GROMACS .gro file of C-alpha atoms in nm:
model
  153
    1MET     CA    1   5.778   5.769   7.877
    2THR     CA    2   5.917   5.620   7.565
    3HIS     CA    3   5.775   5.354   7.341
    4ASN     CA    4   5.931   5.076   7.552
    5GLY     CA    5   5.778   5.212   7.875
    6ARG     CA    6   6.095   5.346   8.022
    7ARG     CA    7   6.181   5.698   8.107
    8PRO     CA    8   6.446   5.859   7.895
    9PRO     CA    9   6.779   5.902   8.072
   10LEU     CA   10   6.830   6.234   8.243
   11PRO     CA   11   7.073   6.464   8.072
   12ARG     CA   12   7.416   6.452   8.228
   13MET     CA   13   7.466   6.739   8.473
   14PRO     CA   14   7.795   6.930   8.469
   15PHE     CA   15   7.858   6.847   8.836
   16ALA     CA   16   7.739   6.488   8.821
   17ASN     CA   17   8.088   6.383   8.928
   18LEU     CA   18   8.113   6.473   9.297
   19ARG     CA   19   8.488   6.540   9.271
   20ALA     CA   20   8.429   6.845   9.053
   21PRO     CA   21   8.231   7.047   9.312
   22ARG     CA   22   8.478   6.956   9.587
   23LEU     CA   23   8.769   7.062   9.371
   24LEU     CA   24   8.593   7.386   9.279
   25CYS     CA   25   8.515   7.458   9.646
   26ALA     CA   26   8.874   7.388   9.747
   27ARG     CA   27   9.006   7.623   9.480
   28MET     CA   28   8.761   7.894   9.583
   29ALA     CA   29   8.859   7.851   9.949
   30LEU     CA   30   9.227   7.886   9.858
   31ALA     CA   31   9.157   8.198   9.653
   32ILE     CA   32   8.956   8.354   9.937
   33ALA     CA   33   9.231   8.271  10.188
   34ALA     CA   34   9.496   8.424   9.961
   35LEU     CA   35   9.292   8.743   9.925
   36ALA     CA   36   9.239   8.762  10.301
   37LEU     CA   37   9.611   8.722  10.367
   38ALA     CA   38   9.692   8.988  10.109
   39GLY     CA   39   9.447   9.222  10.280
   40LEU     CA   40   9.605   9.157  10.618
   41ALA     CA   41   9.952   9.225  10.479
   42ALA     CA   42   9.834   9.551  10.326
   43ALA     CA   43   9.670   9.656  10.652
   44ALA     CA   44   9.972   9.569  10.868
   45PRO     CA   45  10.108   9.868  11.058
   46PRO     CA   46  10.425  10.021  10.916
   47LYS     CA   47  10.748   9.897  11.073
   48PRO     CA   48  10.954  10.138  11.280
   49GLU     CA   49  11.279  10.259  11.126
   50THR     CA   50  11.588  10.406  11.288
   51ARG     CA   51  11.700  10.722  11.110
   52CYS     CA   52  12.010  10.919  11.203
   53GLY     CA   53  12.104  11.261  11.075
   54TRP     CA   54  12.071  11.634  11.130
   55PHE     CA   55  11.777  11.732  11.348
   56ILE     CA   56  11.685  12.091  11.261
   57ASN     CA   57  11.454  12.308  11.474
   58PRO     CA   58  11.492  12.661  11.334
   59THR     CA   59  11.171  12.816  11.472
   60PRO     CA   60  10.883  12.719  11.704
   61GLY     CA   61  10.690  12.416  11.580
   62ASN     CA   62  10.914  12.360  11.276
   63ALA     CA   63  11.150  12.063  11.265
   64TRP     CA   64  11.309  11.832  11.010
   65LEU     CA   65  11.542  11.535  11.013
   66ILE     CA   66  11.787  11.523  10.725
   67ASP     CA   67  11.941  11.181  10.671
   68PRO     CA   68  12.117  11.032  10.366
   69ASP     CA   69  11.781  10.924  10.220
   70ALA     CA   70  11.566  11.235  10.250
   71GLN     CA   71  11.458  11.545  10.437
   72TRP     CA   72  11.186  11.421  10.674
   73THR     CA   73  10.923  11.660  10.806
   74VAL     CA   74  10.885  11.625  11.183
   75GLY     CA   75  10.670  11.931  11.242
   76LEU     CA   76  10.532  12.236  11.064
   77GLN     CA   77  10.399  12.533  11.257
   78GLY     CA   78  10.019  12.523  11.236
   79GLY     CA   79  10.028  12.190  11.052
   80HIS     CA   80  10.172  11.841  11.076
   81GLN     CA   81  10.333  11.747  11.408
   82ALA     CA   82  10.482  11.403  11.466
   83GLU     CA   83  10.370  11.231  11.784
   84GLY     CA   84  10.645  11.159  12.033
   85PRO     CA   85  10.953  11.318  12.190
   86TRP     CA   86  11.206  11.534  12.012
   87PRO     CA   87  11.574  11.464  12.080
   88GLU     CA   88  11.772  11.652  12.343
   89PRO     CA   89  12.137  11.725  12.261
   90PRO     CA   90  12.385  11.534  12.480
   91SER     CA   91  12.547  11.866  12.577
   92GLN     CA   92  12.518  12.239  12.503
   93ARG     CA   93  12.820  12.223  12.273
   94ASP     CA   94  12.642  11.960  12.061
   95TRP     CA   95  12.366  12.204  11.958
   96VAL     CA   96  12.435  12.476  11.701
   97LYS     CA   97  12.217  12.779  11.774
   98HIS     CA   98  12.107  13.040  11.527
   99GLU     CA   99  12.337  13.339  11.572
  100GLY     CA  100  12.177  13.586  11.809
  101ASP     CA  101  11.874  13.367  11.889
  102PRO     CA  102  11.835  13.357  12.268
  103ARG     CA  103  11.561  13.092  12.250
  104GLY     CA  104  11.799  12.816  12.141
  105TYR     CA  105  11.664  12.725  11.799
  106GLY     CA  106  11.917  12.554  11.575
  107TYR     CA  107  12.031  12.203  11.487
  108GLY     CA  108  12.213  11.898  11.615
  109CYS     CA  109  12.283  11.534  11.540
  110ALA     CA  110  12.026  11.273  11.642
  111CYS     CA  111  11.899  10.920  11.591
  112LEU     CA  112  11.524  10.869  11.594
  113LYS     CA  113  11.324  10.548  11.591
  114VAL     CA  114  11.024  10.650  11.383
  115VAL     CA  115  10.721  10.544  11.188
  116THR     CA  116  10.721  10.734  10.861
  117GLY     CA  117  10.415  10.871  10.688
  118PRO     CA  118  10.341  10.980  10.335
  119ASP     CA  119  10.539  11.250  10.154
  120GLN     CA  120  10.858  11.204  10.357
  121SER     CA  121  10.696  11.290  10.687
  122ILE     CA  122  10.752  11.133  11.025
  123ALA     CA  123  10.420  11.026  11.172
  124ARG     CA  124  10.543  10.906  11.511
  125ILE     CA  125  10.869  10.924  11.705
  126LEU     CA  126  10.906  10.615  11.923
  127SER     CA  127  11.239  10.724  12.070
  128ALA     CA  128  11.484  11.007  12.009
  129LYS     CA  129  11.845  11.041  12.117
  130GLY     CA  130  12.068  11.339  12.062
  131LYS     CA  131  12.420  11.250  11.946
  132PRO     CA  132  12.748  11.443  11.946
  133LEU     CA  133  12.789  11.670  11.643
  134ALA     CA  134  13.108  11.478  11.562
  135GLN     CA  135  12.906  11.164  11.489
  136CYS     CA  136  12.717  11.328  11.201
  137ARG     CA  137  13.024  11.520  11.084
  138ARG     CA  138  13.223  11.195  11.055
  139ASP     CA  139  12.952  11.030  10.845
  140ARG     CA  140  13.043  11.100  10.481
  141ALA     CA  141  12.680  11.066  10.376
  142LEU     CA  142  12.583  11.347  10.617
  143THR     CA  143  12.880  11.586  10.601
  144ALA     CA  144  12.756  11.778  10.296
  145LEU     CA  145  12.402  11.789  10.439
  146GLU     CA  146  12.494  11.983  10.755
  147PRO     CA  147  12.291  12.305  10.773
  148ASP     CA  148  12.489  12.623  10.708
  149TYR     CA  149  12.404  12.893  10.958
  150THR     CA  150  12.699  13.113  10.859
  151SER     CA  151  12.476  13.304  10.616
  152ASP     CA  152  12.279  13.435  10.918
  153ARG     CA  153  12.576  13.638  11.041
   0.00000   0.00000   0.00000
């Protein structure tokens, strides 16, 4: 008590104004919501892509897809293997076999709907369709990328 019998006034608290805590809570809620949405976006599954190019299967368990963007690993013997079906050529004449290989290893043209993984790998093949060789040979971005099996002869 003071000399006049009254209590001294309480010191003013930083949140004495009720608008300040509400505003602070609203800002914190917005920040938390933004972080949650960013986390959901980062955790979203990768979108499937359609990639067309040369599908190469030179030996058992080894396969690549070469398109204008990259050489994508589909499978490595004893290692990475993409889930899903490999393409079948539309006809025997649309598959180039290694010279003298009776097992049918070689290459063809294909379009694959895929989910890609790290390091230019294909994690999952959702669908695969073999295409005529002429389709890849007509594509200027793929012409120079066609495998050359003439050196095997």
